[in-house]
Short mmCIF file of C-alpha atoms and ligand atoms in Angstrom, two decimals:
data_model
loop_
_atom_site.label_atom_id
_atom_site.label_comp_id
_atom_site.label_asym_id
_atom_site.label_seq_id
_atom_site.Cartn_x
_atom_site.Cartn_y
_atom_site.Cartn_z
CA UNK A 17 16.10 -9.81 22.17
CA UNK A 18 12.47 -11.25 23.00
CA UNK A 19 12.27 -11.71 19.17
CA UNK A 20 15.23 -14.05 18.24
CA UNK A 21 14.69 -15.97 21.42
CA UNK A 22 11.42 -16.82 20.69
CA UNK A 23 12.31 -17.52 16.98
CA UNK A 24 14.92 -20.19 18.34
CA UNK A 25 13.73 -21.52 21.52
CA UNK A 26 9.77 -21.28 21.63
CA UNK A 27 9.46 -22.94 24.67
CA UNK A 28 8.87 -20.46 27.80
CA UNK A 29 11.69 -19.53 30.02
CA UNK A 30 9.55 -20.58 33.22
CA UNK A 31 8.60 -24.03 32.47
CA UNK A 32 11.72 -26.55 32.99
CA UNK A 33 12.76 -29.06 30.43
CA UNK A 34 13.07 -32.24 31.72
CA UNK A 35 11.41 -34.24 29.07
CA UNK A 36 14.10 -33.33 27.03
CA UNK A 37 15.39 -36.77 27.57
CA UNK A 38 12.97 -37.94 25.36
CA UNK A 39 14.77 -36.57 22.46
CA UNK A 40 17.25 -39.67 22.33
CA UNK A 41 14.34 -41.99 22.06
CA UNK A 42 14.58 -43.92 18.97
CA UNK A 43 12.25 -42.48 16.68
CA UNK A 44 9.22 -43.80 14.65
CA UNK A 45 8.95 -47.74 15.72
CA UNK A 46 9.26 -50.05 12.23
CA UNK A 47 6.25 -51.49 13.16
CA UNK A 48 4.64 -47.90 11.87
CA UNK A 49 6.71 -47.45 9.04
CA UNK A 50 6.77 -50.41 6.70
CA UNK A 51 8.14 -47.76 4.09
CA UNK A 52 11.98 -47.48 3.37
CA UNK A 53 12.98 -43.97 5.51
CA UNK A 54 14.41 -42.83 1.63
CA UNK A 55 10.40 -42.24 0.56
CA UNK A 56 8.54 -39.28 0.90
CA UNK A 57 5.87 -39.79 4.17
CA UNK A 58 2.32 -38.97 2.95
CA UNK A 59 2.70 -37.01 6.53
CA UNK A 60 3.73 -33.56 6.43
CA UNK A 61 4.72 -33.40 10.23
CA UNK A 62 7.62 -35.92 8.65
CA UNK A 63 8.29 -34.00 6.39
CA UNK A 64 11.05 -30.87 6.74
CA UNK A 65 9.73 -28.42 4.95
CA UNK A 66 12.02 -24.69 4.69
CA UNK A 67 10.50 -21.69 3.00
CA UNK A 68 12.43 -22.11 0.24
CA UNK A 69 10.23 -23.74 -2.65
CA UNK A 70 11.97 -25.77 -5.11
CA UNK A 71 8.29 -26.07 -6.94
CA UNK A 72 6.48 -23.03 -7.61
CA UNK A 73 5.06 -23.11 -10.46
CA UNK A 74 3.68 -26.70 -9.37
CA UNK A 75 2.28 -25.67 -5.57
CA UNK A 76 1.03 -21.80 -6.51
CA UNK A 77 -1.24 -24.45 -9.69
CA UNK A 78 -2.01 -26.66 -7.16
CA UNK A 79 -3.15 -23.87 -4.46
CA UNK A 80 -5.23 -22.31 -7.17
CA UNK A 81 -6.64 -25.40 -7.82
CA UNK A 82 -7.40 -26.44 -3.83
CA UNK A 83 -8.92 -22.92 -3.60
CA UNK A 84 -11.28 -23.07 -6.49
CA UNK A 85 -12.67 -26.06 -4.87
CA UNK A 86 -13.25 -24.83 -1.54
CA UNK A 87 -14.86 -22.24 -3.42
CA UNK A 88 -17.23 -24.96 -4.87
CA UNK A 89 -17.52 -26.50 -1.30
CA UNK A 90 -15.71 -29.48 -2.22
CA UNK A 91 -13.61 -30.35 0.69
CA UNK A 92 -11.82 -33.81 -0.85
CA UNK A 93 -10.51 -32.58 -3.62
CA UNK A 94 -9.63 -29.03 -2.11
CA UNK A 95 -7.58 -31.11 0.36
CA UNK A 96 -6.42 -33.51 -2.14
CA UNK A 97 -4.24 -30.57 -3.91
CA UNK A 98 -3.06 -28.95 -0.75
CA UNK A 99 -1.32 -31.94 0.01
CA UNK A 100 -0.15 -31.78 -3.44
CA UNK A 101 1.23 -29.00 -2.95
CA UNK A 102 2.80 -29.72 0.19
CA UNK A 103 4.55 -32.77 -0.29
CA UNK A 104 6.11 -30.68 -3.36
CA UNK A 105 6.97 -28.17 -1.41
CA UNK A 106 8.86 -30.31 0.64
CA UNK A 107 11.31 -31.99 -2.25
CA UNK A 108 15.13 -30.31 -2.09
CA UNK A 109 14.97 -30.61 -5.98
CA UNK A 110 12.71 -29.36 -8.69
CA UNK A 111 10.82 -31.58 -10.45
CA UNK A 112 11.62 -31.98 -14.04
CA UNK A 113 9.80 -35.21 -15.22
CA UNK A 114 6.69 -36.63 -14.65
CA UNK A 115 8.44 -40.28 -13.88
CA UNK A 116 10.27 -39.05 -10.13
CA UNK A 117 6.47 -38.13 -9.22
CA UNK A 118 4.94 -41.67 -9.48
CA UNK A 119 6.98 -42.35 -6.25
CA UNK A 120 5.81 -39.35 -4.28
CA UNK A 121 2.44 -39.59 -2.41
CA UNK A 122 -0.11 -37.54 -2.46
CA UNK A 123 -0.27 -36.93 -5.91
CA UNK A 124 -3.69 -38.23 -7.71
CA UNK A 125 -4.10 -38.63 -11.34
CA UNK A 126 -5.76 -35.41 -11.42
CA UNK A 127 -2.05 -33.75 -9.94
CA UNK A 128 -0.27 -35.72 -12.24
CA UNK A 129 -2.22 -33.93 -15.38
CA UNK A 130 -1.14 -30.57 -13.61
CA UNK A 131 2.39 -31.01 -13.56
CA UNK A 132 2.28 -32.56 -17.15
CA UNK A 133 0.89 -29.75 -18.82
CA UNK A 134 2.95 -27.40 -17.13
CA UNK A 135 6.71 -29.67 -17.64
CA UNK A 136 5.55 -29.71 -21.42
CA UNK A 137 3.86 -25.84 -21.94
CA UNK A 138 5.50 -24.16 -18.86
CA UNK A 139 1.54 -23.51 -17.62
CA UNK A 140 -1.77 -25.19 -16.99
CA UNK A 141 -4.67 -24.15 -19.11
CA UNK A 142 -7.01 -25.43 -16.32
CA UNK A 143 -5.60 -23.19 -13.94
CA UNK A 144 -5.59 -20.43 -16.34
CA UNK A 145 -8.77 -21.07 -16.72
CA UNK A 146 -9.65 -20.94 -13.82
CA UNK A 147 -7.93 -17.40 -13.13
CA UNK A 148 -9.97 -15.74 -15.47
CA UNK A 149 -13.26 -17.53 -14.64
CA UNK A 150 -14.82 -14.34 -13.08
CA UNK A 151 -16.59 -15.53 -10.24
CA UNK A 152 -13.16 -17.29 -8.36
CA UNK A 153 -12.03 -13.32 -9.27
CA UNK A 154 -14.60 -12.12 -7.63
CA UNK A 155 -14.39 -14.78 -4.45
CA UNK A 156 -11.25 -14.03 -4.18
CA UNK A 157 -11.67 -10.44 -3.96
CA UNK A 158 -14.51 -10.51 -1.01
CA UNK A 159 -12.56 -13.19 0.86
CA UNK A 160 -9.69 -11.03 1.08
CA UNK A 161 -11.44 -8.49 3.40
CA UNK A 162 -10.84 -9.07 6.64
CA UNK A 163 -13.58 -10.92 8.55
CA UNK A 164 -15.39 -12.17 4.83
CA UNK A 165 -15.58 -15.93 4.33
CA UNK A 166 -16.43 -18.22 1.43
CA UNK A 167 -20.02 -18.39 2.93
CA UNK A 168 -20.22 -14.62 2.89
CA UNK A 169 -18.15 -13.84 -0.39
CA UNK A 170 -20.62 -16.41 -2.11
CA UNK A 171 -24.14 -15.09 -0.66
CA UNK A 172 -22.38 -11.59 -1.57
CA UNK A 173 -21.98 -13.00 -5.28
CA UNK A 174 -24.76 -14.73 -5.42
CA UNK A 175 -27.02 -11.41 -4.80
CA UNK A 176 -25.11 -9.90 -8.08
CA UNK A 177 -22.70 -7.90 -6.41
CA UNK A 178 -19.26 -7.61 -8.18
CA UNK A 179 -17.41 -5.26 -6.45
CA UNK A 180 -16.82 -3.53 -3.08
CA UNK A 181 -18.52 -0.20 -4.13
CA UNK A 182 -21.83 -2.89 -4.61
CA UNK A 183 -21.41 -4.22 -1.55
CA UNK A 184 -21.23 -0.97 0.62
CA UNK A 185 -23.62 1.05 -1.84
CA UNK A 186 -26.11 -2.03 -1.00
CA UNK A 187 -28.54 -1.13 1.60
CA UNK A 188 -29.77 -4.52 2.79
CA UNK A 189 -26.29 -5.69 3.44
CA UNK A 190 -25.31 -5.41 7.14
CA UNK A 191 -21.76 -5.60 8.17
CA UNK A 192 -20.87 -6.67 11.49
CA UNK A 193 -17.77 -4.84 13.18
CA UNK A 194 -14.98 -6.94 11.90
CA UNK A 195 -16.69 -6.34 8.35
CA UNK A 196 -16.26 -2.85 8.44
CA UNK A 197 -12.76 -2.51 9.88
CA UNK A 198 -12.07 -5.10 7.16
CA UNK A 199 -13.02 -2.45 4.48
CA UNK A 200 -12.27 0.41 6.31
CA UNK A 201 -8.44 -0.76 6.45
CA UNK A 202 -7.99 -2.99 3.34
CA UNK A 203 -5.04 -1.17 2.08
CA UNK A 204 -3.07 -1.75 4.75
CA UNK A 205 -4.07 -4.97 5.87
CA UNK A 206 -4.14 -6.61 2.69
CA UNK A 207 -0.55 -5.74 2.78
CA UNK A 208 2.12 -8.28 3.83
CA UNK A 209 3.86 -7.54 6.95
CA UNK A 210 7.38 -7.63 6.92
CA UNK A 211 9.55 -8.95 9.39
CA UNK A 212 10.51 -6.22 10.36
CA UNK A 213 6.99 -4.45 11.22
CA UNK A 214 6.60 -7.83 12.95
CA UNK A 215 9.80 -7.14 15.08
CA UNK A 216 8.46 -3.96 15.99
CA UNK A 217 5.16 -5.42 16.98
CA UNK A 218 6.39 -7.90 18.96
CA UNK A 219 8.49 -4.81 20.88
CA UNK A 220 5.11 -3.14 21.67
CA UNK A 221 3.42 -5.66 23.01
CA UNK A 222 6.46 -6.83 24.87
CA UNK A 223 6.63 -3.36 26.61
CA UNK A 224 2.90 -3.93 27.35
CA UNK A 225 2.98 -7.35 28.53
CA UNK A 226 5.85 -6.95 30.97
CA UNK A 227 4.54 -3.77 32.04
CA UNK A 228 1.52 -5.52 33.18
CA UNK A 229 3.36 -8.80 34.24
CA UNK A 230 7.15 -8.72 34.44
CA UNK A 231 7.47 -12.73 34.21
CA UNK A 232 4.72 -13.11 31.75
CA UNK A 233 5.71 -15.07 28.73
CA UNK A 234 5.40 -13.80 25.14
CA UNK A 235 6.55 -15.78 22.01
CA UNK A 236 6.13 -15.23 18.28
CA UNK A 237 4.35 -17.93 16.57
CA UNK A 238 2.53 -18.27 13.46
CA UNK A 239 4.55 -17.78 9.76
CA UNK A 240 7.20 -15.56 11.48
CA UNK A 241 8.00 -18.24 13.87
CA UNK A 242 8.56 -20.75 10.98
CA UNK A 243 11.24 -18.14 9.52
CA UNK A 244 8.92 -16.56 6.87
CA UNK A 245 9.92 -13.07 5.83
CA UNK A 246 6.57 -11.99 5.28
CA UNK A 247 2.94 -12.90 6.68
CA UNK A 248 -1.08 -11.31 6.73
CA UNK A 249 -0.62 -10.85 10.27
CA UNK A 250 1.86 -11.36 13.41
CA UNK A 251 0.54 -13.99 16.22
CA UNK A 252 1.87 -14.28 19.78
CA UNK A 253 1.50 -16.50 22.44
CA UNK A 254 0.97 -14.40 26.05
CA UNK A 255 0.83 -16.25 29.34
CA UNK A 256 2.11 -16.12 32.91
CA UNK A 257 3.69 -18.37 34.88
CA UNK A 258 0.61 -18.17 37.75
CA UNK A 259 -2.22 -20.80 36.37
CA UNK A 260 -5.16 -19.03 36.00
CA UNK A 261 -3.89 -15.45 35.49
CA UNK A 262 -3.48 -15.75 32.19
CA UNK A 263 -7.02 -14.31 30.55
CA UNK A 264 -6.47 -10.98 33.39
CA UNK A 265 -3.37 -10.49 31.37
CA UNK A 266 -4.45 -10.01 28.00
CA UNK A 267 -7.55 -8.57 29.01
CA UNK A 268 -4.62 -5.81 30.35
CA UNK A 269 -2.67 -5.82 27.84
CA UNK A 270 -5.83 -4.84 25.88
CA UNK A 271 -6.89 -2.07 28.11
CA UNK A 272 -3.34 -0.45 27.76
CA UNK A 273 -2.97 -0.68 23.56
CA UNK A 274 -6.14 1.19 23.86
CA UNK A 275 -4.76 3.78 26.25
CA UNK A 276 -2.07 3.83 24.08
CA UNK A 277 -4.25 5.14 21.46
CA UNK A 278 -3.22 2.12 18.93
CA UNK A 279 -6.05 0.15 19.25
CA UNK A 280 -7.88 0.10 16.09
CA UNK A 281 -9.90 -3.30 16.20
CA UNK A 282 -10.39 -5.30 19.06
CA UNK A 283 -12.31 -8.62 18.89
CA UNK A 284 -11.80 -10.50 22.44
CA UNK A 285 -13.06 -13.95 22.81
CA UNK A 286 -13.10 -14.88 26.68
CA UNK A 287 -11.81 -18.23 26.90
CA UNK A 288 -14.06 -21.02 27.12
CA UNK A 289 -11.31 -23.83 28.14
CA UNK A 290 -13.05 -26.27 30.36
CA UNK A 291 -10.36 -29.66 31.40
CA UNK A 292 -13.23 -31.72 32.00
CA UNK A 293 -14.61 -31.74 28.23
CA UNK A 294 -11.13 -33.21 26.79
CA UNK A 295 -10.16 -34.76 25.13
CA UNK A 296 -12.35 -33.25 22.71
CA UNK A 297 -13.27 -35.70 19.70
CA UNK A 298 -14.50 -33.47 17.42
CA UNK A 299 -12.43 -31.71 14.67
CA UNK A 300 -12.26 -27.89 16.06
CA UNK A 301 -10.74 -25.39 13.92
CA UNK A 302 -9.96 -22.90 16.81
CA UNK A 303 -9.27 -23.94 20.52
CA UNK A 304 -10.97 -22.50 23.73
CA UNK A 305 -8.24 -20.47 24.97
CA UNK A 306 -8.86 -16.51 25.47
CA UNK A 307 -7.37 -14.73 22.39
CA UNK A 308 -8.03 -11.66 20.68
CA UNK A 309 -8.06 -10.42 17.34
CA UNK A 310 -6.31 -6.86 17.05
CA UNK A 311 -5.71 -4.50 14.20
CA UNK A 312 -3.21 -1.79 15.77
CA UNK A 313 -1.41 0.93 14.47
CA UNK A 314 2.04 0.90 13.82
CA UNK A 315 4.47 3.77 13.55
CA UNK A 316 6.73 4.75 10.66
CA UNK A 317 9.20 5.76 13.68
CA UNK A 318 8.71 2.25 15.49
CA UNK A 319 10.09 0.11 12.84
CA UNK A 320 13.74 -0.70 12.02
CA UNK A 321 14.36 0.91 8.22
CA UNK A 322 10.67 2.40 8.18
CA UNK A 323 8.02 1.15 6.70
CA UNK A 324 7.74 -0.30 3.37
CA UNK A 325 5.31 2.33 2.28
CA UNK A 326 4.76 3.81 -1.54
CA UNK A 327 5.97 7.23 -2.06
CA UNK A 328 2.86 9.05 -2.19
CA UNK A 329 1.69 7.41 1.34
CA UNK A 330 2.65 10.23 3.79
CA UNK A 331 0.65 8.94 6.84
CA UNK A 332 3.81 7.89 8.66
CA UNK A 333 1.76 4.30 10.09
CA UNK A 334 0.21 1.30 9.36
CA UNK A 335 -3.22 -0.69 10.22
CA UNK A 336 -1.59 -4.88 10.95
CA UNK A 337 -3.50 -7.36 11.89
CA UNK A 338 -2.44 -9.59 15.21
CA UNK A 339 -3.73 -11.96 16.99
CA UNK A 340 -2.94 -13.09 20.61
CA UNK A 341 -3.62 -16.05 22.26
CA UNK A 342 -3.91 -17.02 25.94
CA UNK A 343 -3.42 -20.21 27.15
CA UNK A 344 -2.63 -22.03 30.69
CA UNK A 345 0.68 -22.30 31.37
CA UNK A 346 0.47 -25.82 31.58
CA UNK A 347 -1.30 -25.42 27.96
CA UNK A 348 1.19 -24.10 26.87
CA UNK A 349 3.67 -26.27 24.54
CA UNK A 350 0.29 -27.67 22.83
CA UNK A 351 -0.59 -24.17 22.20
CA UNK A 352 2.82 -23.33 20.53
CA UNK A 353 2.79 -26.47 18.52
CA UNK A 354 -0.89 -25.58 17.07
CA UNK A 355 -0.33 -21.69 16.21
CA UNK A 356 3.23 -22.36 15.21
CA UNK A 357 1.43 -23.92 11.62
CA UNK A 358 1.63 -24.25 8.79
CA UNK A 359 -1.90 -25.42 8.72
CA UNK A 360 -0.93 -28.22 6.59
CA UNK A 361 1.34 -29.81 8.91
CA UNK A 362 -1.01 -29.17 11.82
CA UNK A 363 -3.57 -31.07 10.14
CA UNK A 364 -1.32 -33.84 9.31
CA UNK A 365 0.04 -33.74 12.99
CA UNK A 366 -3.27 -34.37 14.23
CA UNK A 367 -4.25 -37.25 11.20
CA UNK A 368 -0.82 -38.95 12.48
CA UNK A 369 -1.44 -39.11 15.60
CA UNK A 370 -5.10 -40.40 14.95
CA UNK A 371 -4.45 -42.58 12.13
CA UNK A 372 -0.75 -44.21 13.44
CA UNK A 373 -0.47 -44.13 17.33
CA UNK A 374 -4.38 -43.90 18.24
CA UNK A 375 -3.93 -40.55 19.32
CA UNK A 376 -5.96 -37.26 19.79
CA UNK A 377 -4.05 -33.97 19.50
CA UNK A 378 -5.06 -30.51 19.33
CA UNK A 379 -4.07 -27.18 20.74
CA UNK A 380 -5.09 -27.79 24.51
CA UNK A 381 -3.70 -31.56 24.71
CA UNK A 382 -2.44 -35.18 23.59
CA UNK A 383 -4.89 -37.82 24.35
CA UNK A 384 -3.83 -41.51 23.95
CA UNK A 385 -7.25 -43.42 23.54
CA UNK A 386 -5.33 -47.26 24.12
CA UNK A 387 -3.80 -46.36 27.54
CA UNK A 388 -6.96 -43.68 27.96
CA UNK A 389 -4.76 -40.90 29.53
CA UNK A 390 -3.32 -37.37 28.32
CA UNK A 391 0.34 -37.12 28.27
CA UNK A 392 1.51 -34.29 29.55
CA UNK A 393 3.87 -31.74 27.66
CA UNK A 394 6.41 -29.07 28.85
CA UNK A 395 7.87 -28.56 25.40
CA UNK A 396 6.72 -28.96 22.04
CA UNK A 397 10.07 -32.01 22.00
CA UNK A 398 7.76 -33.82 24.78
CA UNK A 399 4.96 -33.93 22.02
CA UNK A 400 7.13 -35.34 19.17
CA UNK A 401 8.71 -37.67 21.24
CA UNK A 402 5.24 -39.14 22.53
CA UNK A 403 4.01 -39.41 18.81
CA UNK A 404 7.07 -41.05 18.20
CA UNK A 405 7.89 -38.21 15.48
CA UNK A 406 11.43 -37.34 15.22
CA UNK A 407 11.44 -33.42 15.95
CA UNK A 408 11.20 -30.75 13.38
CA UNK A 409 12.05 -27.89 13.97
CA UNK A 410 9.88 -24.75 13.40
CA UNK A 411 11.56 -23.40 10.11
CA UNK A 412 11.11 -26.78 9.07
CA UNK A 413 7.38 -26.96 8.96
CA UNK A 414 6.36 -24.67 6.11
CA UNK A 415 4.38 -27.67 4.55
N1 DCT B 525 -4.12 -22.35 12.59
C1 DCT B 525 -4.67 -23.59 12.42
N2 DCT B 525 -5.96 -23.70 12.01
C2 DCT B 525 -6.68 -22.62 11.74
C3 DCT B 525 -6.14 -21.34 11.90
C4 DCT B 525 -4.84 -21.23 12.32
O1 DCT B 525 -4.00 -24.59 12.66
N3 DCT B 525 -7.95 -22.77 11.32
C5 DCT B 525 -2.72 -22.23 13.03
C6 DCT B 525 -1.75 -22.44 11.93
C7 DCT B 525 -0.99 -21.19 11.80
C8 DCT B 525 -1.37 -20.36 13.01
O2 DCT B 525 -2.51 -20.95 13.57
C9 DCT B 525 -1.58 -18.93 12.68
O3 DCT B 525 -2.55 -18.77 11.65
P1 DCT B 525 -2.30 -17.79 10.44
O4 DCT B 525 -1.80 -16.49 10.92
O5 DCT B 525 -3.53 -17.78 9.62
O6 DCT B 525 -1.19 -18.56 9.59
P2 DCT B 525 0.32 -18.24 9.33
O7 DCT B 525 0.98 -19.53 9.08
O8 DCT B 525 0.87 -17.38 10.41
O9 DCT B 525 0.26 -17.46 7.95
P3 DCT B 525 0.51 -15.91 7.67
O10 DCT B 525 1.98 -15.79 7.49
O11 DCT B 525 -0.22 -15.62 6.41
O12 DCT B 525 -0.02 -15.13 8.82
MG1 MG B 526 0.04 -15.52 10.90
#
């Protein structure tokens, strides 16, 4: 099916391979790498990182930790423990004495604290701490509704509001449209989605797609993609094989989920891609492509085994969140390699290529600032090999 092809292959049937050569190229020059290959790389794109975690109770401290700081608006040390935690995440083994992490990167003084109290009293009073302190409770709270920020959660808190009856009993508070959908489906959307609702997904808007465009191209991306077996939402790539049909066929595919009577949220950004401002120097979080945000409705009926539902929920469906993004064809193995995540390793991705080879990367193209030309991309192989990266594969990049 559309589903397991796109979990293994990712790359669109209509665009040939022919870079592929580039996958015997020797991989990172020494020049690069003065470290022995045995070390840990302070970069998570190499790095292989599966979903299983040897390191739990060290990341989930560590991702409290990162979190309580963005909360604080500290960026630096918010980033400093997500790498942390991701070059933990990353070990085959389990660390079990503070010695084998003085040869890790990554890992400040601060860290190394961390994972001492916890190897000696099986848990961090900081973080503990921290998990009772009652406004990260109550950030956390408001940032889990959809469409609620740190900004937000914080002017929300701020104003003395504590709860979500405070914020909708409060007059002078104005939610905008993604807001209220956020509140108005919070159950169900602050419910993983299984792999299985995301198979089922990806089945109606493969109907849709191909009804609209029978050699469009739709891949999974996002968590699924990387072999999770749960996420907060389900992404997908949509394009078409014509250049420049692309935003007509999500725009379509759209119109017909609404027809469909499944459309419960709909928040369409037309795209905004222009060739002749790349390479773009700035740090964007989001690219320029036309996407949409969707919450649709899924039924009990549509989904292999059911839904996971509790007993008293009778509804027979489910509010999930997806998002779909539209890129040129030609876009698209940049696009795939930038929603295909984790965020972590994109980040690092794009600080490699900066930092090591001089390099600009984001999800519309690969810039290379000494020869001053893109290099073009069929598959996301082609961009690994012209970073000089050896490939890792999707699963791989949980970091
Ligand atoms: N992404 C990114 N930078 C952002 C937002 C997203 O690089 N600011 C990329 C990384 C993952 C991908 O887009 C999809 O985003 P999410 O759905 O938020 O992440 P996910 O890995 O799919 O996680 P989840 O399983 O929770 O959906
Ligand atoms: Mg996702």
């Amino acid at each position: 099916s559309w589903f397991t092809d796109s979990m293994r292959e990712g790359k669109p049937v209509a665009v040939e391979t022919r870079h592929l050569i580039q996958e015997t190229l020797p991989a990172t020059p020494e020049a690069t790498t003065p470290t022995p290959v045995s070390t840990v790389s302070q970069y998570a794109c190499q790095r292989r990182t599966t979903t299983q975690n040897n390191n739990k109770i060290f990341t989930d401290a560590f991702e409290v930790l990162a979190e309580s700081h963005e909360f604080n608006d500290m960026e630096g040390p918010c980033l400093a423990f997500r790498r942390a935690a991701s070059v933990l995440k990353s070990l085959p083994w389990t660390v079990q004495n503070l010695r084998v992490t003085e040869d890790l990167p990554c890992l400040g003084e601060h860290s190394m604290c961390v994972i001492e109290e916890i190897l000696q009293h099986g848990r961090s009073f900081e973080v503990e701490k921290i998990l009772s302190d009652e406004r990260y409770q109550i950030l956390k709270l408001f940032t889990s509704v959809f469409g609620v920020g740190p900004k937000t959660a914080e002017k929300w808190y701020r104003r003395g509001l504590r709860s979500f009856s405070d914020v909708l009993a409060e007059p002078s508070i104005h939610l905008n449209r993604m807001q209220q959908s956020g509140f108005l489906h919070y159950g169900d959307i602050s419910r993983a989605v299984s792999k299985a609702e995301a198979q089922a997904l990806g089945n109606i808007i493969d109907e849709a797609v191909h009804a609209i465009t029978p050699d469009a191209i739709l891949t999974l991306t996002g968590g699924f993609r990387r072999g999770k077996d749960f996420g907060h939402d389900v992404d997908f790539i949509v394009t078409t094989p014509q250049l420049g049909k692309e935003e007509r066929l999500l725009t379509s595919v759209i119109d017909r989920l609404k027809h469909q009577g499944i459309l419960l949220y709909c928040e369409y950004q037309a795209s905004t891609f222009d060739e002749s401002k790349l390479p773009s120097y700035r740090f964007e979080a989001m690219d320029h492509f036309a996407k949409c945000f969707l919450i649709l409705r899924l039924e009990d009926s549509q989904v292999e085994g059911g839904l996971q539902t509790a007993e008293e929920d009778r509804r027979g469906w489910r509010a999930v969140r997806v998002d779909l993004v539209s890129p040129p064809v030609d876009r698209y193995a940049f696009t795939l390699l930038g929603w295909s995540g984790s965020r972590q390793f994109e980040r690092d991705l794009r600080r490699f290529a900066r930092m090591e080879r001089r390099m600009l990367l984001d999800n519309h193209a690969l810039y290379d600032k000494t020869k001053k030309e893109f290099l073009a991309a069929t598959t996301e192989k082609d961009i690994f090999a012209h970073l000089g990266l050896e490939y890792i594969e999707p699963w791989q990049r949980n970091a």
